[in-house]
XYZ file of C-alpha atoms in Angstrom:
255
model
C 0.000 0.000 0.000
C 3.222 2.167 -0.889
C 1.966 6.087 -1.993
C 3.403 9.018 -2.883
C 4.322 11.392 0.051
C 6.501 13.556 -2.449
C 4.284 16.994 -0.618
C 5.529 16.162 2.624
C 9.310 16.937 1.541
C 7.466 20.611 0.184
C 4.979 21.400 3.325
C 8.229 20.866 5.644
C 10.453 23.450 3.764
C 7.869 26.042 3.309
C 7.091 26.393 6.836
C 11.133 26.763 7.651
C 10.959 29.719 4.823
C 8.399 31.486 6.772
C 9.466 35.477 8.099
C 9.568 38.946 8.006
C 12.248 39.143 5.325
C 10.768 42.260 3.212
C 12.420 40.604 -0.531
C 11.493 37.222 -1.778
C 15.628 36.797 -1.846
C 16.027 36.766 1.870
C 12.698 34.563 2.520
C 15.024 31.904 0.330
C 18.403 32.733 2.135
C 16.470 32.040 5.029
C 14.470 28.744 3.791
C 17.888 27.524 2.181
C 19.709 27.929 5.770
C 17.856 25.072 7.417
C 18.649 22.446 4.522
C 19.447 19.587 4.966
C 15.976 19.249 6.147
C 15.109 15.237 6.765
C 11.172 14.544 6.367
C 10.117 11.229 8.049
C 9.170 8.715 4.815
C 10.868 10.715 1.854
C 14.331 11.668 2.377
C 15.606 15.598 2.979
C 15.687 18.391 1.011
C 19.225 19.291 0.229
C 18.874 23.052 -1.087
C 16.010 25.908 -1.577
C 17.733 28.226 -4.334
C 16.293 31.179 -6.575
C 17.142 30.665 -10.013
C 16.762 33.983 -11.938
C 12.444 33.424 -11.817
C 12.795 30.044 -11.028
C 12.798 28.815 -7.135
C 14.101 25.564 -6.867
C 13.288 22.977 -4.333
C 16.161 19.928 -4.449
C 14.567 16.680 -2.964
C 16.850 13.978 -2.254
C 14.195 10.529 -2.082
C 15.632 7.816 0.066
C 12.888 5.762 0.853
C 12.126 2.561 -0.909
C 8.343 3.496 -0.949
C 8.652 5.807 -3.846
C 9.415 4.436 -6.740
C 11.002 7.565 -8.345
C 12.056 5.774 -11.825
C 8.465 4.748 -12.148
C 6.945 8.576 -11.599
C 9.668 9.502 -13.602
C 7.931 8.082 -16.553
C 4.944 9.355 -15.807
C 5.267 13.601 -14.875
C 2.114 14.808 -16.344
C -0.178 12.628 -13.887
C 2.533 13.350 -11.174
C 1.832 16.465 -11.378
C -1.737 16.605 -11.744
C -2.475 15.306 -8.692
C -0.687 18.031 -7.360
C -1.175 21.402 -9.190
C -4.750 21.815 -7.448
C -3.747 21.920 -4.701
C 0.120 23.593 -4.847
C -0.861 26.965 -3.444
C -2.187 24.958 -0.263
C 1.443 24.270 0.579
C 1.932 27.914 1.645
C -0.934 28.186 3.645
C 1.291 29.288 6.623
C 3.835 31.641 4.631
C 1.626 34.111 2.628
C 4.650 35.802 2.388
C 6.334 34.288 0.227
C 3.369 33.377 -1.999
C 3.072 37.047 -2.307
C 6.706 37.448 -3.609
C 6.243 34.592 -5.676
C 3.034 36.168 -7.595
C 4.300 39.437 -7.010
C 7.533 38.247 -9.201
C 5.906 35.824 -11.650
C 8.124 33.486 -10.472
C 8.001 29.134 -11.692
C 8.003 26.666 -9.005
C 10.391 23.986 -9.830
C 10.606 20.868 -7.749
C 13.845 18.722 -8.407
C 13.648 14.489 -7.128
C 16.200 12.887 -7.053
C 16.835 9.036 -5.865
C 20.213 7.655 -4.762
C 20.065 5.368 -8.082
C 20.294 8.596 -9.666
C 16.565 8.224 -10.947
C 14.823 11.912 -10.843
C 12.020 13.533 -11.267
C 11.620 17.281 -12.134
C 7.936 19.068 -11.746
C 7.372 22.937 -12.701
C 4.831 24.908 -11.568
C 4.559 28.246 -13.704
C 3.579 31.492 -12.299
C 0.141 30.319 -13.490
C -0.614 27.591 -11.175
C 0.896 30.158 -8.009
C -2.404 32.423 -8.890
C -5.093 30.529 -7.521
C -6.376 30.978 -3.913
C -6.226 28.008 -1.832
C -8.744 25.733 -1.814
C -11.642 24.912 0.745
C -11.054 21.701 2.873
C -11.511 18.538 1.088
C -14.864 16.809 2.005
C -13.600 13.052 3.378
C -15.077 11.868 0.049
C -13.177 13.857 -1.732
C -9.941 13.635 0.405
C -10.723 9.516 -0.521
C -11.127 10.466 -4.000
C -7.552 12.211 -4.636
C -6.183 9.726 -2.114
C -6.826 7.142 -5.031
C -5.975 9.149 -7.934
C -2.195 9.658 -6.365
C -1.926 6.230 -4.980
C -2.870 4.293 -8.816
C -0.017 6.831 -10.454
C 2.335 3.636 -8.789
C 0.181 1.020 -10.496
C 1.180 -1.779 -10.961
C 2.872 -3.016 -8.071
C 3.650 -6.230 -6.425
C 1.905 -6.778 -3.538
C 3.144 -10.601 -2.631
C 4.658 -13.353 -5.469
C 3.075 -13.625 -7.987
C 0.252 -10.704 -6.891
C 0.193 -7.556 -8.536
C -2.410 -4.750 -7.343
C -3.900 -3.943 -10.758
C -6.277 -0.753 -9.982
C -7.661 1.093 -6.659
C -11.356 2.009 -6.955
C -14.216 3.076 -4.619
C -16.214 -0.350 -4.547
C -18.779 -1.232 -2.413
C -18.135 1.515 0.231
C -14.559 0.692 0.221
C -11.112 1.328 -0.951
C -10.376 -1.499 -3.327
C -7.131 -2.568 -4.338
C -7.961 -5.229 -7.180
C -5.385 -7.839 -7.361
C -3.785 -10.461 -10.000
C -3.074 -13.614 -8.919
C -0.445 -14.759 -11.955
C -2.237 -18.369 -11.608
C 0.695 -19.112 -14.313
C 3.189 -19.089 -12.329
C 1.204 -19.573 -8.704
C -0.703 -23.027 -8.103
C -3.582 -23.421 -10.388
C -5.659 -23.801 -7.249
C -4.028 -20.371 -6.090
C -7.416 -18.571 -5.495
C -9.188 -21.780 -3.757
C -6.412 -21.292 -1.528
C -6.671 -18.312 -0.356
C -10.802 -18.771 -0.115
C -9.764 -21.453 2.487
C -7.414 -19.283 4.431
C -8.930 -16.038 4.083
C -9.772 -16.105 7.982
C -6.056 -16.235 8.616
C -5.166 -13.863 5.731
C -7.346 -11.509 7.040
C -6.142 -12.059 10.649
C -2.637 -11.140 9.265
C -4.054 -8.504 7.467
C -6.279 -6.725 10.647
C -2.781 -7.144 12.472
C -0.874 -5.268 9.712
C -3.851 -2.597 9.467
C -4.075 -1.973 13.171
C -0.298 -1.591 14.090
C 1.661 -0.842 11.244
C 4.589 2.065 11.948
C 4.001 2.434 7.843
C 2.808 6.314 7.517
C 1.441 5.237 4.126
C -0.967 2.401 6.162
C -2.113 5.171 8.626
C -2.468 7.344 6.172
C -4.878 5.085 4.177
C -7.047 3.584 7.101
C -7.323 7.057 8.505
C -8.528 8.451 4.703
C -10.873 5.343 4.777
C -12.757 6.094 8.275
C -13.083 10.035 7.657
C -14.970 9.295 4.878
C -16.877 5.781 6.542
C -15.223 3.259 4.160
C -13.070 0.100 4.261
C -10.561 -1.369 3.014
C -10.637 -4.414 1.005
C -8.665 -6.667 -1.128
C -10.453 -8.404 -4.504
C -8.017 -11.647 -5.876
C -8.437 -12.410 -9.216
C -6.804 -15.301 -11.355
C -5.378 -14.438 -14.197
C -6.522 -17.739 -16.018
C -9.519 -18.573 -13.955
C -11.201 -15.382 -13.688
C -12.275 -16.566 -10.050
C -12.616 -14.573 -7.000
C -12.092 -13.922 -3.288
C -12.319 -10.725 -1.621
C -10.902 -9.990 1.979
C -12.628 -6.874 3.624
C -12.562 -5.290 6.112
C -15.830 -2.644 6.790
C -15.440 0.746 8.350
C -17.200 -0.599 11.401
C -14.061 -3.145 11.737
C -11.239 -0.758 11.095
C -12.719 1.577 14.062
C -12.735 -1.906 16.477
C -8.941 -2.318 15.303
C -7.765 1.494 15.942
């Protein structure tokens, strides 16, 4: 249930850049001074530089949860699921969103991965002009939670299980899984219909006490907005199925 948290690395950095600094220069000399900056589940930001109208943000991405060579491929819906909601990130420095309109100045964020894999997202004076935007309803917090999380699709969830799509099913978050019954047992999916009460023992265990900000993340999303989270195995030959669910009424018994 890996997800981009590329935002946190941004949210971190622009409250350091907050103060009184009268020129958009000095609210970056000051933002720049506390790199390195570590954030919890990404990596640190190594620099915060002004680049003629460009102001740079270099991310260095250390976690294995984001698979940076994968987004790489993929910038436009990268950042889409971020340009609503850029302006957001300076809710607590209007400051220096001032200096940034004020200077028509491009927002350029710079990943890069210690396999040298990167990622480079700009944000032209444009997308700095809108206001920000009205809390997300949970629904709608649920909503974009999906839409970042299937940018990563596919991904391995076990051997020989790959998490195909994420949809809003049923009243809950559905990851929709491929059971390769090609190179699993050809009884894969009976199998897991007879174990699915310890599967989803396992799985209640993992929800309920996982350190993983990306699994609190996701349960949280799923109770604001009164959903659960469940799994749907299907075999790639067969075309059988087995979900595993667990209700919103469950995940508040396991919190």
């Amino acid at each position: 249930m890996k997800q981009m948290r590329l935002f946190a690395a941004l949210i971190a950095a622009l409250l350091l850049a907050a103060c009184s600094a009268p020129t958009l220069e000095k609210q970056v000399e000051q933002a720049a001074s506390h790199c390195p900056v570590e954030v919890k589940g990404v990596g640190f930001i190594k620099n915060i530089s002004l680049d003629k109208d460009t102001l740079v943000y270099d991310v260095t991405v250390t976690s294995p949860s984001i698979d940076l060579s994968r987004l790489s491929s993929r910038p436009d819906e990268v950042k889409a699921t971020m340009k609503s909601s850029i302006v957001n990130l300076f809710d607590n420095n209007h400051e220096m969103l001032d200096a940034l309109r004020e200077n028509a100045i491009t927002l350029q964020i710079r990943y890069v991965d210690r396999n040298r894999a990167s990622l480079t997202l700009n944000f032209p004076p444009d997308d700095l002009k809108a206001e920000p935007s009205r809390k997300a309803s949970p629904q709608e917090e649920l909503e974009a939670e999906i839409q970042r999380s299937k940018i990563l699709l596919p991904a391995e969830l076990a051997p020989s299980v790959m998490i195909t799509d994420i949809s809003d099913t049923e009243n809950m978050i559905m990851f929709h899984c491929e059971v390769d019954e090609t190179t699993a047992n050809a009884d894969a999916i009976d199998n897991l219909r007879a174990h699915s009460a310890e599967i989803a023992a396992e799985m209640a265990e993992s929800l309920s006490g996982s350190a993983d900000p990306d699994v609190k993340r996701m349960v949280g999303i799923a109770m604001r907005a009164d959903h659960g989270i469940a799994y749907r195995y299907t075999g790639s030959v067969s075309g059988d199925t087995v979900t595993i669910a667990f209700p919103a009424s469950r995940l508040r018994m396991m919190r």
